Amino acid sequence: MKILVVGNGGREHALAWRLARSPRAETVYVAPGNAGTATEVGVQNVNVGAEDINGLRDLALQREIDMTVVGPEAPLAAGIVDAFTEVGLACLGPHQAAAELESSKAFAKDFLARHAIPTAAYETFDDLEAARATIEARGAPLVIKADGLAAGKGVTVALTLDEALLAAESMLDGAFGSASERIVVEDFLTGEEASFIALVDGDTVLPLASSQDHKARDAGDQGPNTGGMGAYSPAPVVTDAIHARILETVIRPTVQGLVAEGRGFRGFLYAGLMIDAEGTPRVLEFNVRLGDPETQPILMRLQSDPVDLFEAALQGRLDQHSVDWDSRPCIGVVLAAGGYPGPYERGHVIHGLPATDLSEQKVFHAGTALNAEDAVVTAGGRVLCACALGDDILEAQRAAYDLAGGIHWTGSFMRTDIGHRAVAAQLNGGRS
């Protein structure tokens, strides 16, 4: 099969790498890709932007692409699946109507309320004075969210009243452009976060391995929110009982609710969850695609052929499939550019990249490019993700940091505690 992966981040490098390893893959094209996909065996970059839907559609027709897998949220929100479907192209992802589950947090919260799916209490505002009055009445802590897509950075966890008011003012004053013309103010939930991703074919839900992201920039879950500074899989907090509860109270009701509203879902449904001390999962957010950086450790553990699974989702045959996983945990550590998630420099040469892949370690590229001398340089905020498998979570953590520690460029940094909850659970005999 000829396969097209849309996007240029770490998630897309991981997808292209894993798809190219399938015996069913002839060539995997990535549009536009990065420096990592440019040198991956069996993978070719194509210079078409991830949001150029007409260009991507024409590319898929010209190259006779058998299957397209969409990585980022923006093309899904813009209707890439609708455009591909209209000309008979198989494109894995939800149609534009279902993608609103991610492209509008206000829609998602209203959807959760309509279908009695557990989430935090909330209100939606497009007027600052009304938002200010509610924030002052509710008090802190609160969570302030831009309604639209903001590259994973449109959320402020405000621990004080001043932080909440400042976040609301900044967002409604245009901090994220049109994405923050409307905001959601919701209660702060306590517990432990987990990422739960399922492959959906419209009816059947096939859960992928659990994972946990680290959104805060700094160790100890401090600092500003980011698109994700690292992740690991599986997440010990998602026990068998909680896994079943998530399917019963969140994932299946969401899929059924979308069908009932004429927005049938096909693709990857991602629920960001807060799991409280009683094991009750509540939805923090929905994504309508694979997470980044969760995808990297998840795909490192995937043993089933992804081409078979993705094709089955497109054809409505997921009920005939199961997924096999490497039992070992995997940790991915993000290396970021100095200044991220704020302004950062580009074009710094990256030193120390491993010359060859090891079977249990892999560096996935995200914000990278090749310069005129074919050197790998920085081209984004989150630049690389160093992943490693281990016999236990502590070994995986050590191996991932050993791999990441050999890589550097001017201003590079990383969190030093990715996987800390799972490590604590292991050291405490399973109690996080």
Short mmCIF file of C-alpha atoms in Angstrom, two decimals:
data_model
loop_
_atom_site.label_atom_id
_atom_site.label_comp_id
_atom_site.label_asym_id
_atom_site.label_seq_id
_atom_site.Cartn_x
_atom_site.Cartn_y
_atom_site.Cartn_z
CA MET A 1 0.00 0.00 0.00
CA LYS A 2 0.96 3.61 -0.56
CA ILE A 3 0.27 5.55 2.62
CA LEU A 4 0.21 9.28 3.28
CA VAL A 5 0.76 10.72 6.76
CA VAL A 6 -0.29 14.36 7.17
CA GLY A 7 1.75 16.52 9.55
CA ASN A 8 5.28 17.43 10.58
CA GLY A 9 5.57 16.66 14.30
CA GLY A 10 6.78 13.88 16.55
CA ARG A 11 3.45 12.07 16.31
CA GLU A 12 3.75 12.01 12.52
CA HIS A 13 7.36 10.76 12.62
CA ALA A 14 6.25 7.94 14.93
CA LEU A 15 3.31 7.09 12.66
CA ALA A 16 5.47 7.08 9.53
CA TRP A 17 8.18 4.98 11.21
CA ARG A 18 5.71 2.39 12.51
CA LEU A 19 3.68 2.22 9.28
CA ALA A 20 6.85 1.83 7.19
CA ARG A 21 7.75 -1.25 9.23
CA SER A 22 4.58 -3.00 8.07
CA PRO A 23 5.11 -5.63 5.36
CA ARG A 24 2.01 -4.17 3.70
CA ALA A 25 3.56 -0.71 3.24
CA GLU A 26 5.18 0.01 -0.11
CA THR A 27 6.00 3.69 0.54
CA VAL A 28 4.97 6.05 3.34
CA TYR A 29 4.77 9.68 2.28
CA VAL A 30 4.74 12.46 4.88
CA ALA A 31 3.43 15.93 4.10
CA PRO A 32 5.34 18.01 4.92
CA GLY A 33 7.39 15.92 7.38
CA ASN A 34 10.58 16.93 9.19
CA ALA A 35 14.27 16.06 9.29
CA GLY A 36 13.52 12.73 10.97
CA THR A 37 11.03 11.54 8.38
CA ALA A 38 13.40 12.78 5.63
CA THR A 39 15.93 10.07 6.58
CA GLU A 40 13.58 7.30 7.74
CA VAL A 41 13.81 4.06 5.76
CA GLY A 42 10.78 3.56 3.53
CA VAL A 43 9.56 7.12 4.09
CA GLN A 44 9.53 10.14 1.76
CA ASN A 45 8.73 13.75 2.59
CA VAL A 46 6.51 15.73 0.23
CA ASN A 47 6.51 19.53 0.39
CA VAL A 48 2.78 20.08 0.91
CA GLY A 49 1.57 21.81 4.07
CA ALA A 50 -0.59 20.00 6.59
CA GLU A 51 -3.36 22.58 6.21
CA ASP A 52 -3.27 22.74 2.39
CA ILE A 53 -6.27 20.48 1.96
CA ASN A 54 -6.59 20.95 -1.78
CA GLY A 55 -2.89 20.31 -2.25
CA LEU A 56 -3.02 17.18 -0.09
CA ARG A 57 -6.06 15.87 -1.94
CA ASP A 58 -4.32 16.44 -5.29
CA LEU A 59 -1.17 14.76 -3.99
CA ALA A 60 -3.14 11.72 -2.86
CA LEU A 61 -4.82 11.44 -6.23
CA GLN A 62 -1.60 11.90 -8.20
CA ARG A 63 0.39 9.39 -6.12
CA GLU A 64 -2.55 6.95 -6.00
CA ILE A 65 -2.48 6.86 -2.21
CA ASP A 66 -4.34 3.91 -0.72
CA MET A 67 -4.69 5.31 2.80
CA THR A 68 -4.17 8.71 4.42
CA VAL A 69 -3.63 9.08 8.17
CA VAL A 70 -4.13 12.59 9.54
CA GLY A 71 -1.91 13.57 12.46
CA PRO A 72 -2.76 17.12 13.61
CA GLU A 73 -6.07 18.65 14.57
CA ALA A 74 -6.13 21.68 12.27
CA PRO A 75 -6.73 19.84 8.96
CA LEU A 76 -9.38 17.66 10.64
CA ALA A 77 -11.17 20.77 11.89
CA ALA A 78 -10.90 22.25 8.40
CA GLY A 79 -12.61 19.23 6.81
CA ILE A 80 -9.80 17.23 5.20
CA VAL A 81 -11.70 13.94 5.63
CA ASP A 82 -14.78 15.41 3.95
CA ALA A 83 -12.65 16.64 1.02
CA PHE A 84 -10.90 13.29 0.59
CA THR A 85 -14.11 11.28 0.92
CA GLU A 86 -15.78 13.35 -1.81
CA VAL A 87 -13.22 12.08 -4.36
CA GLY A 88 -13.13 8.49 -3.11
CA LEU A 89 -9.93 8.67 -1.05
CA ALA A 90 -9.64 6.65 2.17
CA CYS A 91 -8.70 9.09 4.95
CA LEU A 92 -8.53 8.03 8.59
CA GLY A 93 -10.04 10.66 10.85
CA PRO A 94 -13.39 12.18 11.76
CA HIS A 95 -15.43 14.35 9.42
CA GLN A 96 -15.47 18.08 10.16
CA ALA A 97 -18.73 17.88 12.11
CA ALA A 98 -17.32 15.30 14.53
CA ALA A 99 -13.98 17.14 14.74
CA GLU A 100 -15.79 20.00 16.50
CA LEU A 101 -15.41 17.86 19.61
CA GLU A 102 -11.82 19.18 19.67
CA SER A 103 -12.05 22.39 17.67
CA SER A 104 -14.52 23.93 20.14
CA LYS A 105 -14.15 23.36 23.86
CA ALA A 106 -17.52 25.03 24.41
CA PHE A 107 -19.16 22.53 22.04
CA ALA A 108 -17.37 19.67 23.81
CA LYS A 109 -18.53 20.79 27.25
CA ASP A 110 -22.11 21.24 26.05
CA PHE A 111 -21.93 17.79 24.39
CA LEU A 112 -20.74 16.22 27.65
CA ALA A 113 -23.58 17.88 29.54
CA ARG A 114 -26.20 16.75 26.99
CA HIS A 115 -25.08 13.15 27.24
CA ALA A 116 -24.46 13.05 31.00
CA ILE A 117 -20.76 12.23 30.58
CA PRO A 118 -18.82 13.19 33.73
CA THR A 119 -16.81 16.42 33.53
CA ALA A 120 -16.15 19.57 35.56
CA ALA A 121 -18.87 22.20 36.06
CA TYR A 122 -18.36 25.09 33.65
CA GLU A 123 -19.64 28.28 32.06
CA THR A 124 -18.86 29.82 28.67
CA PHE A 125 -18.19 33.52 28.01
CA ASP A 126 -17.44 35.95 25.21
CA ASP A 127 -17.78 39.01 27.47
CA LEU A 128 -14.97 39.87 29.87
CA GLU A 129 -17.13 41.58 32.49
CA ALA A 130 -19.44 38.59 32.73
CA ALA A 131 -16.46 36.24 32.93
CA ARG A 132 -14.83 38.39 35.61
CA ALA A 133 -17.97 38.40 37.74
CA THR A 134 -18.26 34.61 37.59
CA ILE A 135 -14.56 34.06 38.30
CA GLU A 136 -14.72 36.32 41.35
CA ALA A 137 -17.85 34.57 42.57
CA ARG A 138 -16.44 31.07 42.07
CA GLY A 139 -12.97 31.80 43.45
CA ALA A 140 -9.79 29.89 42.72
CA PRO A 141 -8.53 27.42 41.70
CA LEU A 142 -10.15 27.46 38.28
CA VAL A 143 -9.29 26.35 34.75
CA ILE A 144 -9.56 28.91 31.95
CA LYS A 145 -9.66 27.58 28.37
CA ALA A 146 -9.64 29.21 24.97
CA ASP A 147 -12.57 27.79 23.00
CA GLY A 148 -10.69 27.07 19.77
CA LEU A 149 -7.48 25.41 18.68
CA ALA A 150 -4.36 26.89 20.29
CA ALA A 151 -1.67 24.24 19.70
CA GLY A 152 -2.14 22.74 23.15
CA LYS A 153 -1.35 26.02 24.91
CA GLY A 154 -4.80 27.58 25.32
CA VAL A 155 -5.38 26.33 28.87
CA THR A 156 -4.45 28.05 32.13
CA VAL A 157 -4.71 26.23 35.44
CA ALA A 158 -5.21 29.24 37.70
CA LEU A 159 -4.39 28.57 41.34
CA THR A 160 -5.17 32.14 42.41
CA LEU A 161 -7.96 34.57 41.61
CA ASP A 162 -5.48 36.99 40.00
CA GLU A 163 -4.17 34.24 37.70
CA ALA A 164 -7.71 33.35 36.64
CA LEU A 165 -8.67 36.95 35.95
CA LEU A 166 -5.45 37.61 34.03
CA ALA A 167 -5.93 34.48 31.90
CA ALA A 168 -9.52 35.41 31.05
CA GLU A 169 -8.55 38.98 30.20
CA SER A 170 -5.59 37.88 28.08
CA MET A 171 -7.58 35.30 26.13
CA LEU A 172 -10.59 37.51 25.45
CA ASP A 173 -8.17 40.29 24.47
CA GLY A 174 -6.87 38.08 21.64
CA ALA A 175 -3.96 36.10 23.12
CA PHE A 176 -4.82 33.20 20.80
CA GLY A 177 -6.52 35.17 18.04
CA SER A 178 -9.94 33.92 17.01
CA ALA A 179 -9.40 30.77 19.11
CA SER A 180 -9.95 32.79 22.30
CA GLU A 181 -12.86 34.99 21.23
CA ARG A 182 -14.83 32.72 23.55
CA ILE A 183 -13.57 31.05 26.73
CA VAL A 184 -14.64 28.26 29.04
CA VAL A 185 -14.32 28.72 32.80
CA GLU A 186 -14.50 25.43 34.64
CA ASP A 187 -13.94 23.99 38.10
CA PHE A 188 -10.51 22.66 38.99
CA LEU A 189 -10.54 18.87 39.34
CA THR A 190 -8.19 16.94 41.60
CA GLY A 191 -6.77 13.49 41.01
CA GLU A 192 -4.38 11.96 38.51
CA GLU A 193 -4.51 12.60 34.77
CA ALA A 194 -4.46 9.93 32.10
CA SER A 195 -4.78 9.83 28.31
CA PHE A 196 -7.20 7.27 26.92
CA ILE A 197 -7.15 6.84 23.15
CA ALA A 198 -9.41 4.53 21.17
CA LEU A 199 -9.57 3.64 17.49
CA VAL A 200 -13.20 3.92 16.35
CA ASP A 201 -14.86 2.73 13.12
CA GLY A 202 -18.23 4.38 13.71
CA ASP A 203 -19.59 1.60 15.91
CA THR A 204 -16.76 -0.49 17.37
CA VAL A 205 -14.33 0.97 19.90
CA LEU A 206 -10.85 -0.55 20.05
CA PRO A 207 -8.89 0.89 22.99
CA LEU A 208 -5.19 1.59 22.58
CA ALA A 209 -2.67 1.34 25.40
CA SER A 210 -3.16 3.86 28.20
CA SER A 211 -0.68 6.68 28.65
CA GLN A 212 0.04 9.78 30.69
CA ASP A 213 1.21 13.14 29.36
CA HIS A 214 3.14 15.83 31.23
CA LYS A 215 1.69 19.21 30.23
CA ALA A 216 3.53 21.54 32.61
CA ARG A 217 6.89 22.80 31.35
CA ASP A 218 8.92 22.22 34.51
CA ALA A 219 9.66 19.36 36.89
CA GLY A 220 7.14 18.80 39.65
CA ASP A 221 4.35 19.82 37.26
CA GLN A 222 5.28 23.48 37.62
CA GLY A 223 5.44 26.28 35.07
CA PRO A 224 3.23 27.15 32.09
CA ASN A 225 1.14 24.70 30.12
CA THR A 226 2.71 23.26 26.97
CA GLY A 227 1.76 20.87 24.20
CA GLY A 228 3.39 18.12 26.29
CA MET A 229 6.90 17.68 27.70
CA GLY A 230 6.89 13.89 27.73
CA ALA A 231 4.71 10.84 28.16
CA TYR A 232 4.77 7.20 29.15
CA SER A 233 2.72 4.08 28.52
CA PRO A 234 1.02 2.30 30.17
CA ALA A 235 -0.37 4.54 32.94
CA PRO A 236 -0.64 2.54 36.20
CA VAL A 237 -3.54 4.72 37.34
CA VAL A 238 -5.68 3.10 34.61
CA THR A 239 -6.29 -0.22 36.31
CA ASP A 240 -8.43 -2.91 34.67
CA ALA A 241 -11.44 -1.72 36.65
CA ILE A 242 -10.91 1.94 35.75
CA HIS A 243 -10.27 0.96 32.11
CA ALA A 244 -13.70 -0.69 32.01
CA ARG A 245 -15.27 2.30 33.73
CA ILE A 246 -13.77 4.73 31.19
CA LEU A 247 -15.19 2.69 28.32
CA GLU A 248 -18.61 2.45 29.97
CA THR A 249 -19.03 6.04 31.18
CA VAL A 250 -16.94 8.09 28.72
CA ILE A 251 -15.85 6.51 25.44
CA ARG A 252 -18.88 4.50 24.38
CA PRO A 253 -21.41 7.20 25.40
CA THR A 254 -19.36 9.73 23.42
CA VAL A 255 -19.36 7.59 20.27
CA GLN A 256 -23.07 6.85 20.66
CA GLY A 257 -23.84 10.51 21.31
CA LEU A 258 -22.02 11.61 18.18
CA VAL A 259 -23.96 9.08 16.12
CA ALA A 260 -27.23 10.26 17.67
CA GLU A 261 -26.38 13.85 16.70
CA GLY A 262 -25.51 12.91 13.11
CA ARG A 263 -21.78 13.30 13.68
CA GLY A 264 -20.68 9.65 13.46
CA PHE A 265 -17.05 9.23 14.44
CA ARG A 266 -14.27 7.36 12.65
CA GLY A 267 -10.63 7.68 13.62
CA PHE A 268 -8.84 8.26 16.91
CA LEU A 269 -10.90 9.47 19.87
CA TYR A 270 -8.72 10.83 22.67
CA ALA A 271 -10.14 11.57 26.11
CA GLY A 272 -7.92 13.50 28.50
CA LEU A 273 -9.17 12.38 31.89
CA MET A 274 -8.86 13.25 35.56
CA ILE A 275 -9.25 10.16 37.75
CA ASP A 276 -10.15 10.94 41.36
CA ALA A 277 -9.34 9.02 44.53
CA GLU A 278 -12.50 6.92 44.13
CA GLY A 279 -11.53 5.91 40.60
CA THR A 280 -14.13 8.11 38.89
CA PRO A 281 -12.93 9.38 35.48
CA ARG A 282 -13.98 12.87 34.37
CA VAL A 283 -13.27 14.38 30.97
CA LEU A 284 -10.83 17.29 30.90
CA GLU A 285 -10.71 17.54 27.11
CA PHE A 286 -11.33 15.66 23.89
CA ASN A 287 -8.96 15.33 20.98
CA VAL A 288 -10.02 13.79 17.68
CA ARG A 289 -6.57 12.44 16.78
CA LEU A 290 -3.64 10.72 18.39
CA GLY A 291 -1.93 12.68 21.16
CA ASP A 292 1.56 14.11 20.96
CA PRO A 293 3.78 13.03 22.72
CA GLU A 294 1.67 10.03 23.83
CA THR A 295 1.78 8.50 20.34
CA GLN A 296 5.54 7.99 20.47
CA PRO A 297 5.67 5.60 23.48
CA ILE A 298 2.36 3.98 22.47
CA LEU A 299 3.65 3.09 19.00
CA MET A 300 6.97 1.90 20.45
CA ARG A 301 4.87 -0.70 22.32
CA LEU A 302 2.52 -1.61 19.44
CA GLN A 303 3.13 -5.13 18.10
CA SER A 304 0.07 -5.47 15.83
CA ASP A 305 0.31 -4.27 12.24
CA PRO A 306 -1.03 -0.68 12.19
CA VAL A 307 -1.92 -0.94 8.49
CA ASP A 308 -4.33 -3.78 9.30
CA LEU A 309 -5.87 -1.83 12.20
CA PHE A 310 -6.23 1.46 10.33
CA GLU A 311 -7.69 -0.24 7.27
CA ALA A 312 -10.21 -2.07 9.46
CA ALA A 313 -11.27 1.24 11.03
CA LEU A 314 -11.82 2.74 7.59
CA GLN A 315 -13.83 -0.27 6.45
CA GLY A 316 -15.91 -0.75 9.60
CA ARG A 317 -14.26 -4.06 10.55
CA LEU A 318 -12.69 -3.28 13.92
CA ASP A 319 -14.88 -5.89 15.58
CA GLN A 320 -12.69 -8.49 13.86
CA HIS A 321 -9.47 -7.18 15.43
CA SER A 322 -7.62 -6.99 18.72
CA VAL A 323 -4.34 -5.23 19.53
CA ASP A 324 -1.12 -6.80 20.79
CA TRP A 325 1.27 -4.81 22.95
CA ASP A 326 4.82 -5.18 24.20
CA SER A 327 4.33 -5.74 27.91
CA ARG A 328 7.25 -3.45 28.72
CA PRO A 329 6.61 0.21 29.56
CA CYS A 330 7.97 3.01 27.39
CA ILE A 331 8.88 6.59 28.29
CA GLY A 332 9.30 9.52 25.91
CA VAL A 333 11.19 12.65 26.99
CA VAL A 334 10.68 15.84 24.96
CA LEU A 335 13.67 18.05 24.25
CA ALA A 336 12.48 21.62 23.72
CA ALA A 337 13.85 24.92 22.44
CA GLY A 338 14.82 27.58 24.95
CA GLY A 339 11.88 29.90 25.62
CA TYR A 340 9.19 27.34 24.78
CA PRO A 341 6.17 27.60 25.18
CA GLY A 342 6.87 31.28 24.62
CA PRO A 343 9.01 32.74 21.81
CA TYR A 344 12.01 30.63 20.82
CA GLU A 345 14.81 30.67 18.27
CA ARG A 346 15.06 28.39 15.24
CA GLY A 347 17.97 27.18 13.17
CA HIS A 348 20.30 25.89 15.90
CA VAL A 349 22.32 22.82 14.83
CA ILE A 350 21.43 19.74 16.89
CA HIS A 351 24.40 17.74 18.18
CA GLY A 352 24.57 14.18 19.49
CA LEU A 353 21.78 12.56 17.53
CA PRO A 354 22.36 8.78 17.47
CA ALA A 355 23.70 7.52 14.13
CA THR A 356 21.54 4.40 14.17
CA ASP A 357 18.34 3.24 15.87
CA LEU A 358 18.44 0.68 18.64
CA SER A 359 15.65 -1.87 18.94
CA GLU A 360 14.53 -0.52 22.31
CA GLN A 361 15.33 3.18 21.84
CA LYS A 362 14.26 5.76 19.27
CA VAL A 363 14.56 9.52 18.83
CA PHE A 364 11.49 10.94 17.11
CA HIS A 365 11.82 14.32 15.44
CA ALA A 366 9.22 17.05 15.88
CA GLY A 367 10.39 20.63 15.30
CA THR A 368 13.38 19.85 13.06
CA ALA A 369 14.54 20.64 9.53
CA LEU A 370 17.60 20.15 7.34
CA ASN A 371 19.65 23.27 6.57
CA ALA A 372 21.58 24.00 3.37
CA GLU A 373 24.43 21.77 4.58
CA ASP A 374 22.00 18.93 5.39
CA ALA A 375 22.60 19.38 9.10
CA VAL A 376 19.62 18.81 11.40
CA VAL A 377 18.50 22.11 12.94
CA THR A 378 15.74 23.24 15.26
CA ALA A 379 12.52 24.40 13.62
CA GLY A 380 9.94 24.36 16.41
CA GLY A 381 9.31 24.58 20.14
CA ARG A 382 9.15 20.87 20.89
CA VAL A 383 12.11 19.59 18.90
CA LEU A 384 12.67 15.90 19.69
CA CYS A 385 11.24 13.06 21.77
CA ALA A 386 13.69 10.48 23.11
CA CYS A 387 11.87 7.18 23.75
CA ALA A 388 13.00 3.99 25.44
CA LEU A 389 11.47 0.68 26.49
CA GLY A 390 12.47 -0.96 29.76
CA ASP A 391 11.67 -4.09 31.75
CA ASP A 392 10.04 -1.77 34.28
CA ILE A 393 9.21 1.92 34.39
CA LEU A 394 12.38 2.86 36.28
CA GLU A 395 14.56 1.15 33.69
CA ALA A 396 12.62 2.81 30.86
CA GLN A 397 13.08 6.18 32.52
CA ARG A 398 16.82 5.70 32.93
CA ALA A 399 17.21 4.56 29.32
CA ALA A 400 15.16 7.48 27.95
CA TYR A 401 17.22 10.02 29.90
CA ASP A 402 20.47 8.35 28.87
CA LEU A 403 19.36 8.74 25.25
CA ALA A 404 18.16 12.33 25.70
CA GLY A 405 21.24 13.32 27.69
CA GLY A 406 23.55 12.86 24.73
CA ILE A 407 21.64 15.37 22.56
CA HIS A 408 22.03 19.13 22.80
CA TRP A 409 21.88 22.48 21.00
CA THR A 410 22.00 26.09 22.11
CA GLY A 411 19.21 26.64 24.63
CA SER A 412 17.88 23.07 24.70
CA PHE A 413 16.09 21.87 27.83
CA MET A 414 13.89 19.05 29.11
CA ARG A 415 11.92 18.12 32.18
CA THR A 416 13.88 15.89 34.51
CA ASP A 417 11.01 13.86 35.95
CA ILE A 418 8.97 12.36 33.11
CA GLY A 419 7.22 9.27 34.44
CA HIS A 420 7.51 10.33 38.07
CA ARG A 421 4.05 9.08 39.08
CA ALA A 422 4.60 5.64 37.57
CA VAL A 423 8.07 5.47 39.14
CA ALA A 424 6.57 6.40 42.51
CA ALA A 425 3.90 3.73 42.05
CA GLN A 426 6.57 1.11 41.34
CA LEU A 427 8.71 2.13 44.31
CA ASN A 428 5.62 2.18 46.58
CA GLY A 429 4.49 -1.26 45.53
CA GLY A 430 1.83 -0.12 43.07
CA ARG A 431 0.49 2.91 44.99
CA SER A 432 1.06 6.25 43.26
#
